[in-house]
PDB file of C-alpha atoms in Angstrom:
ATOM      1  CA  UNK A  18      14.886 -49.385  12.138  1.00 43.00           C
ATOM      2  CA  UNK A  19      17.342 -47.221   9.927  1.00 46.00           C
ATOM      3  CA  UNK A  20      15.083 -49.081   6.675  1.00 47.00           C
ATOM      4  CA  UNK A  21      11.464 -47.901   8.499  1.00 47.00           C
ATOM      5  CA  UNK A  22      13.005 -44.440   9.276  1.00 48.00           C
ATOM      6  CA  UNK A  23      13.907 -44.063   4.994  1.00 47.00           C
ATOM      7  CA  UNK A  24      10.299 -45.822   4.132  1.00 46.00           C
ATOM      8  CA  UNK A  25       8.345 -43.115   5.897  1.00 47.00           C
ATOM      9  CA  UNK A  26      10.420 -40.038   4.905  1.00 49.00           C
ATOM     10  CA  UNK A  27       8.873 -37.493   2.059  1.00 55.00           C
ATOM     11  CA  UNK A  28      12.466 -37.443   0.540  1.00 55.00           C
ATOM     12  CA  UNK A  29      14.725 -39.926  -1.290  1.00 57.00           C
ATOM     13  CA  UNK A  30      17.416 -41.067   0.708  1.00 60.00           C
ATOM     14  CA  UNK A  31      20.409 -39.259  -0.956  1.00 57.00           C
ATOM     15  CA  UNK A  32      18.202 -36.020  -1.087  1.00 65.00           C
ATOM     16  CA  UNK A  33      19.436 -33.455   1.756  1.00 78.00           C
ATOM     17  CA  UNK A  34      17.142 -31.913   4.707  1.00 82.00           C
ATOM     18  CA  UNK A  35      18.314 -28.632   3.512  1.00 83.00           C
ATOM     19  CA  UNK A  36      17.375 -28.905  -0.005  1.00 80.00           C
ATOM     20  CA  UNK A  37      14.095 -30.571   0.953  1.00 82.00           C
ATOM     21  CA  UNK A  38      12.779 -28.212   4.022  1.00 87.00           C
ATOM     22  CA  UNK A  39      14.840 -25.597   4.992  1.00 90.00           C
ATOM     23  CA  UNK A  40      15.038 -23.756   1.212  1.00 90.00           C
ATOM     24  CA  UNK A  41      11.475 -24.044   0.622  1.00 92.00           C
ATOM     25  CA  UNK A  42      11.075 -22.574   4.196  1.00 95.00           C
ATOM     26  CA  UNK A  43      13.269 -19.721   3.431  1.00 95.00           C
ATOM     27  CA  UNK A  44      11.442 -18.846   0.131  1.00 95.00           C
ATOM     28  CA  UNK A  45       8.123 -19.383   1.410  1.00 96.00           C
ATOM     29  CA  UNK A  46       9.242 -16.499   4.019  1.00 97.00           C
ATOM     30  CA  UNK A  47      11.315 -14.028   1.275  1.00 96.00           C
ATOM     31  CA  UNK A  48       7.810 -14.469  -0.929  1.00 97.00           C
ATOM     32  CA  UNK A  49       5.709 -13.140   2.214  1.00 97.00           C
ATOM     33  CA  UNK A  50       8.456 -10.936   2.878  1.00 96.00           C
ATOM     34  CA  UNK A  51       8.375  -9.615  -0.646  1.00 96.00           C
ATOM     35  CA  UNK A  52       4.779  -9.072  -1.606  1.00 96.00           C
ATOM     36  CA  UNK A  53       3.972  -6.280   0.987  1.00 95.00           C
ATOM     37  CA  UNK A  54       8.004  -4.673   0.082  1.00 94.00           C
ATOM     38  CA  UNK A  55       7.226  -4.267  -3.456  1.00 94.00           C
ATOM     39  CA  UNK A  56       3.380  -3.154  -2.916  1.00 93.00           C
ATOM     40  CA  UNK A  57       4.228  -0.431  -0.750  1.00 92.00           C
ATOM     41  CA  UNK A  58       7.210   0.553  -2.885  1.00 90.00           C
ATOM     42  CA  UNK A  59       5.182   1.002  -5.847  1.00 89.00           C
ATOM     43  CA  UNK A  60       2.881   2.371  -4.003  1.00 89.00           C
ATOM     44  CA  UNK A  61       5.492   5.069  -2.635  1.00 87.00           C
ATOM     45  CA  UNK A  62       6.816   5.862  -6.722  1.00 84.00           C
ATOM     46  CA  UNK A  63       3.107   6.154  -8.004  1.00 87.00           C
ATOM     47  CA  UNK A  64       1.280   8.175  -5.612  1.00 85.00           C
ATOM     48  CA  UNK A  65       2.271  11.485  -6.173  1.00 76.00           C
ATOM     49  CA  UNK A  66       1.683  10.787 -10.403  1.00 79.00           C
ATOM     50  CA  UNK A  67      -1.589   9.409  -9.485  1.00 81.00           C
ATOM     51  CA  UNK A  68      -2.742  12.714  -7.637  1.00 73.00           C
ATOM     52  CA  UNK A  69      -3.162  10.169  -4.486  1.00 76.00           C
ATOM     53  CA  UNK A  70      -1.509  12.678  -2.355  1.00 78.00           C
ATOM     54  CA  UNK A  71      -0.632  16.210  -1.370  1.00 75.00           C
ATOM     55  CA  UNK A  72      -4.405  18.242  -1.400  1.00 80.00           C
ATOM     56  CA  UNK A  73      -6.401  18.358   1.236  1.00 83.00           C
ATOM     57  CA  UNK A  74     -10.364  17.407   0.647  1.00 86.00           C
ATOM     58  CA  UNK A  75     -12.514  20.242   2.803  1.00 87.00           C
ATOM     59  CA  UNK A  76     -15.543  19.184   3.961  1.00 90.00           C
ATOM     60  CA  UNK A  77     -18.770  21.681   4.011  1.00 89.00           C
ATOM     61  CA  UNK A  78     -22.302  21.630   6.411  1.00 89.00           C
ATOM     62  CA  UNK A  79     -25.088  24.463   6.229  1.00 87.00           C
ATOM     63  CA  UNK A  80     -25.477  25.804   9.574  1.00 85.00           C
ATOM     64  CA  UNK A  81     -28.877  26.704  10.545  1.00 81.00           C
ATOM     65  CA  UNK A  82     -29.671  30.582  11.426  1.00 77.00           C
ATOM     66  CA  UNK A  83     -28.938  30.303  15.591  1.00 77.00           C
ATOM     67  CA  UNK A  84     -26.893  26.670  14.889  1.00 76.00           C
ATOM     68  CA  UNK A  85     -23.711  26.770  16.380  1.00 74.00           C
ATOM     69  CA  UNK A  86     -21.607  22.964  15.722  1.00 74.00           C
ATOM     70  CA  UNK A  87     -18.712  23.550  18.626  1.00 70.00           C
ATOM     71  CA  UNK A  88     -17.610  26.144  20.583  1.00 69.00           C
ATOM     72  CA  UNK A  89     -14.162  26.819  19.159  1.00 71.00           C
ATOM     73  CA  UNK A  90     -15.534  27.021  15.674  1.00 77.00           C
ATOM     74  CA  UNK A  91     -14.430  30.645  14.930  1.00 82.00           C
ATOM     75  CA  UNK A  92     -16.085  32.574  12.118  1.00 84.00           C
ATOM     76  CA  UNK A  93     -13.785  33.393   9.431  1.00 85.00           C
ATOM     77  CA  UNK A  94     -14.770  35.752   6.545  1.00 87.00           C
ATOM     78  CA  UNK A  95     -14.743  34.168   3.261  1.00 87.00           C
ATOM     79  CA  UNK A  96     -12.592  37.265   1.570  1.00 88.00           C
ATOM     80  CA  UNK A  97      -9.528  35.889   4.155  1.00 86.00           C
ATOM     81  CA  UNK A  98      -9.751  32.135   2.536  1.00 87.00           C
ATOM     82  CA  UNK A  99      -6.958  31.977  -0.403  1.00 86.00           C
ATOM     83  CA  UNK A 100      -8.212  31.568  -3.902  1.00 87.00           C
ATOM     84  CA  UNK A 101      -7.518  27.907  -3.921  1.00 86.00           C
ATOM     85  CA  UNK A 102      -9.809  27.795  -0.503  1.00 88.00           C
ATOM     86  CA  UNK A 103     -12.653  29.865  -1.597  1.00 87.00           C
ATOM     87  CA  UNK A 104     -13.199  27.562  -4.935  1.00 90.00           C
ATOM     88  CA  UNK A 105     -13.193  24.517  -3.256  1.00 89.00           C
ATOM     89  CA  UNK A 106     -16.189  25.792  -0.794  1.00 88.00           C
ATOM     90  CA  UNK A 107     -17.943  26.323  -3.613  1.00 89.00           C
ATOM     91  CA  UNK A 108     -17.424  23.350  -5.032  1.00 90.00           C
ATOM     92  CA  UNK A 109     -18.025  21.682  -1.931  1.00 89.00           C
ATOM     93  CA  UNK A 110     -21.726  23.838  -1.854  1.00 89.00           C
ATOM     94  CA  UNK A 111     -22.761  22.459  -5.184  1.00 89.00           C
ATOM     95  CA  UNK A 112     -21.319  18.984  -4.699  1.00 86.00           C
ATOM     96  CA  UNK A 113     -24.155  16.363  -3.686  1.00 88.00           C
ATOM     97  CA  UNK A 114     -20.836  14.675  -1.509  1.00 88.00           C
ATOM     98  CA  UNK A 115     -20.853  18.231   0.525  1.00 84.00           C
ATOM     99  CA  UNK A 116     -16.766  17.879  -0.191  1.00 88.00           C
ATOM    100  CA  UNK A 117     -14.310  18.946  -2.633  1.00 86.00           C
ATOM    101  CA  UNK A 118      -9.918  18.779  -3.112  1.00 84.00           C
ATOM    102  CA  UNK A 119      -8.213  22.006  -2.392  1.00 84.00           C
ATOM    103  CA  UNK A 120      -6.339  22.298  -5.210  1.00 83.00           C
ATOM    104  CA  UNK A 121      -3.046  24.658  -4.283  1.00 75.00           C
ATOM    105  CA  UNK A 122      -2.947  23.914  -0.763  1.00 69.00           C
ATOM    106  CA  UNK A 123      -4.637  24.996   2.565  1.00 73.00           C
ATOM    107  CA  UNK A 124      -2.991  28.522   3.537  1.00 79.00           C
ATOM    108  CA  UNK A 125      -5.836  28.241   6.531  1.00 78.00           C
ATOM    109  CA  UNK A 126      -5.520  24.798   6.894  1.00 77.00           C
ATOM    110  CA  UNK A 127      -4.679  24.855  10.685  1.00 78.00           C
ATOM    111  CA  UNK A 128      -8.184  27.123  11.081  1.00 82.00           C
ATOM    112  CA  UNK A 129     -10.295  24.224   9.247  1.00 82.00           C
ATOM    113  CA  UNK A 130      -8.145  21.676  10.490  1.00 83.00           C
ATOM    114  CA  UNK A 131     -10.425  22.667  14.055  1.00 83.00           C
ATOM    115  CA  UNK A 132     -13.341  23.529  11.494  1.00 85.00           C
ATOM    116  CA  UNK A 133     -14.585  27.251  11.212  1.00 86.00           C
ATOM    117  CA  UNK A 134     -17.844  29.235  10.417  1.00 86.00           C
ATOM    118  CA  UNK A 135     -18.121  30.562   6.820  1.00 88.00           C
ATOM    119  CA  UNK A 136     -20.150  32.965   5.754  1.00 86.00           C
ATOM    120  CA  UNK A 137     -21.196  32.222   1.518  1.00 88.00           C
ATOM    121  CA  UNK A 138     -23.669  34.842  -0.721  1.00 86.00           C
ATOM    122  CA  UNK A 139     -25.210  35.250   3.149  1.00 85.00           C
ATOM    123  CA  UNK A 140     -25.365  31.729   3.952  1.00 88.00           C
ATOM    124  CA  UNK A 141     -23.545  30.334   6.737  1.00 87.00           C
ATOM    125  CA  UNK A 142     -21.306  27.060   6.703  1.00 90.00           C
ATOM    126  CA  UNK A 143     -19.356  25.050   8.683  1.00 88.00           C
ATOM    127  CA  UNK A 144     -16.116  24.335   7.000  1.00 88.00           C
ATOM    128  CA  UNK A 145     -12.932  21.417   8.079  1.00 88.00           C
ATOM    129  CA  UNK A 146     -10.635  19.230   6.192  1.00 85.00           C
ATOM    130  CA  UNK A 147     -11.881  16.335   5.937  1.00 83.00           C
ATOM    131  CA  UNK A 148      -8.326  13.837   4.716  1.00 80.00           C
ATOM    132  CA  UNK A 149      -4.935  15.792   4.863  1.00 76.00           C
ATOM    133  CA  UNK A 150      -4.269  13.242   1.992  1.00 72.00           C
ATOM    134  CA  UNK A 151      -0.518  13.072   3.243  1.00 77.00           C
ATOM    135  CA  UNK A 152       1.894  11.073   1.192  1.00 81.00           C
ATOM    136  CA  UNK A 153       3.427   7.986   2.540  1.00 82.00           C
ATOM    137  CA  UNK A 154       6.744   8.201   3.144  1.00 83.00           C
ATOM    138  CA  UNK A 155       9.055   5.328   2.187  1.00 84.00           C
ATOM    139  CA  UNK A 156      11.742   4.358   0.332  1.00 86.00           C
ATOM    140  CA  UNK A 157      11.275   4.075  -3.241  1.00 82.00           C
ATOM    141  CA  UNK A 158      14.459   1.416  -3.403  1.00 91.00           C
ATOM    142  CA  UNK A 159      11.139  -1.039  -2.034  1.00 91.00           C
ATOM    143  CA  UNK A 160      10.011  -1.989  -4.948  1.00 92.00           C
ATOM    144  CA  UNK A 161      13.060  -3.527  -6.485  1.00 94.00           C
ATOM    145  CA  UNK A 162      14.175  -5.934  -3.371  1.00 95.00           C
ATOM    146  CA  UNK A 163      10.647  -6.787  -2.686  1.00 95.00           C
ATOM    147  CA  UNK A 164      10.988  -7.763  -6.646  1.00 95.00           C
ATOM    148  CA  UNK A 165      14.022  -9.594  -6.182  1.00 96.00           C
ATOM    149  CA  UNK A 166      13.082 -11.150  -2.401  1.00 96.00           C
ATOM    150  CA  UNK A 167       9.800 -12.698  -4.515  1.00 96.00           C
ATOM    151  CA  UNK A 168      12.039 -14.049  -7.091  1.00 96.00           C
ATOM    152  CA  UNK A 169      14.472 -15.433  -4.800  1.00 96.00           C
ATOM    153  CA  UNK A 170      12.083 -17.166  -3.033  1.00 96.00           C
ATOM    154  CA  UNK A 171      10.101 -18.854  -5.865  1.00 95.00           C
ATOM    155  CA  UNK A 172      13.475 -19.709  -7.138  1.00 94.00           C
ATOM    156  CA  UNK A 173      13.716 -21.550  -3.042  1.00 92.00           C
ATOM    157  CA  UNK A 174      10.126 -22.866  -3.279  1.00 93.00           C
ATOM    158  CA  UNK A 175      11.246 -24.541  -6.500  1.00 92.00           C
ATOM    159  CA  UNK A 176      14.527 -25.824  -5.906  1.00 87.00           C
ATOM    160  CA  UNK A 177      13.257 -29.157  -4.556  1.00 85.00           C
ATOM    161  CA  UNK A 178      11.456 -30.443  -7.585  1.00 87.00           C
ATOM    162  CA  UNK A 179      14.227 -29.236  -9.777  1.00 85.00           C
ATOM    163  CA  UNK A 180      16.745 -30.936  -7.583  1.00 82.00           C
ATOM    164  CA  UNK A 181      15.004 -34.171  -8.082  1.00 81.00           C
ATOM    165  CA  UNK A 182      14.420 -33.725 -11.941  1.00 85.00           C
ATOM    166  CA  UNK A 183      18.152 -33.148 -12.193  1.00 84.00           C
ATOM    167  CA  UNK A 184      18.634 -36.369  -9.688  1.00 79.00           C
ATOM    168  CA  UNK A 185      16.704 -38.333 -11.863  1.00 80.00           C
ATOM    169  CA  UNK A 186      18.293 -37.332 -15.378  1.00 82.00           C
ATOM    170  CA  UNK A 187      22.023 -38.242 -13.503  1.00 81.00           C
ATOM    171  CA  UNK A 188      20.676 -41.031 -12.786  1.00 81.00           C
ATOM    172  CA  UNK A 189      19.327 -42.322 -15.756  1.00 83.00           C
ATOM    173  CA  UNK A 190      22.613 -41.098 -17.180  1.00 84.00           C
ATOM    174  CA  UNK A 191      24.076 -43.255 -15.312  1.00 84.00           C
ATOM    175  CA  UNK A 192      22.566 -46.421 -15.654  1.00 84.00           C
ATOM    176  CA  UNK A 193      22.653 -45.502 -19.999  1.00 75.00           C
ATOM    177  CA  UNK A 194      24.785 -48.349 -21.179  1.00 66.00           C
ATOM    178  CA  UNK A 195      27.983 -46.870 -23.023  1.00 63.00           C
ATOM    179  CA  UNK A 196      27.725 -46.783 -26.639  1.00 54.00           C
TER     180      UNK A 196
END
């Protein structure tokens, strides 16, 4: 039965369970492990140098003459919007997207966070961030062990094959008659 049991088994018979399931196993799970570590990361270091974070994008509607879009919209008069504000309302105006980036920050941003009534060269508009754009917070020191956890692992995934190779060249040397 011991003969059948070696017959029907993946592995050579002086090969190890541990070197032929449980490694692979293990780096299988530090490559899964890995991938999302590193993305995120380098997603962390790049963002801010990208411009993927930090302003806020407002968001601009015309408002009829009598239109009204929720009753705690307050009315704000465009003179008390900071600089940064006021340009990207006009942005947003002559964007076909009706939205532009806040470039500086939102000094009002908890007033258009609820979205407020805005006044323009006599037109009226209803005005709210649209994305905070907040940056993810993680830690930067990601990247490298997700690096090293997807090395690790292939190195696991591999070891296996490369056990057998060197296997098979001891055992050829071996078996070489002595010259």
């Amino acid at each position: 039965m011991a003969a059948d049991d070696t017959a029907s088994s993946p592995r050579a018979p002086g090969e190890s369970f541990l070197l032929t399931y449980v490694v692979p196993f293990v780096g299988v799970l530090l490559i899964a492990l890995g991938i999302p570590a590193a993305i995120l990361g380098g997603y962390v270091v790049m963002q801010d140098a990208l411009g993927l974070c930090g302003e806020p994008d407002v968001e601009v509607r015309a408002l009829g003459p009598d239109e009204r879009p929720a009753g705690t919209a307050e009315e704000v008069p465009f003179e008390n919007l900071s600089a940064a504000e006021r340009e990207a309302i006009r942005e947003a105006i002559d964007s076909p997207l009706e939205e532009a980036v806040v470039e500086g920050g939102a000094e009002n941003g908890a007033v258009l966070r609820e979205g407020a009534i805005v006044a323009v060269d006599g037109e009226r508009y209803y005005v709210r961030i649209a994305s905070l754009n907040s940056c993810l917070e993680a830690e930067p020191l990601l990247f490298p062990i997700g690096g090293v956890a997807i090395l690790v692992g292939v190195a696991g995934v591999l070891t296996p094959p490369i056990y057998r190779r060197m296997a098979g060249f001891e055992e050829r040397m071996r078996r070489r008659p002595e010259e």
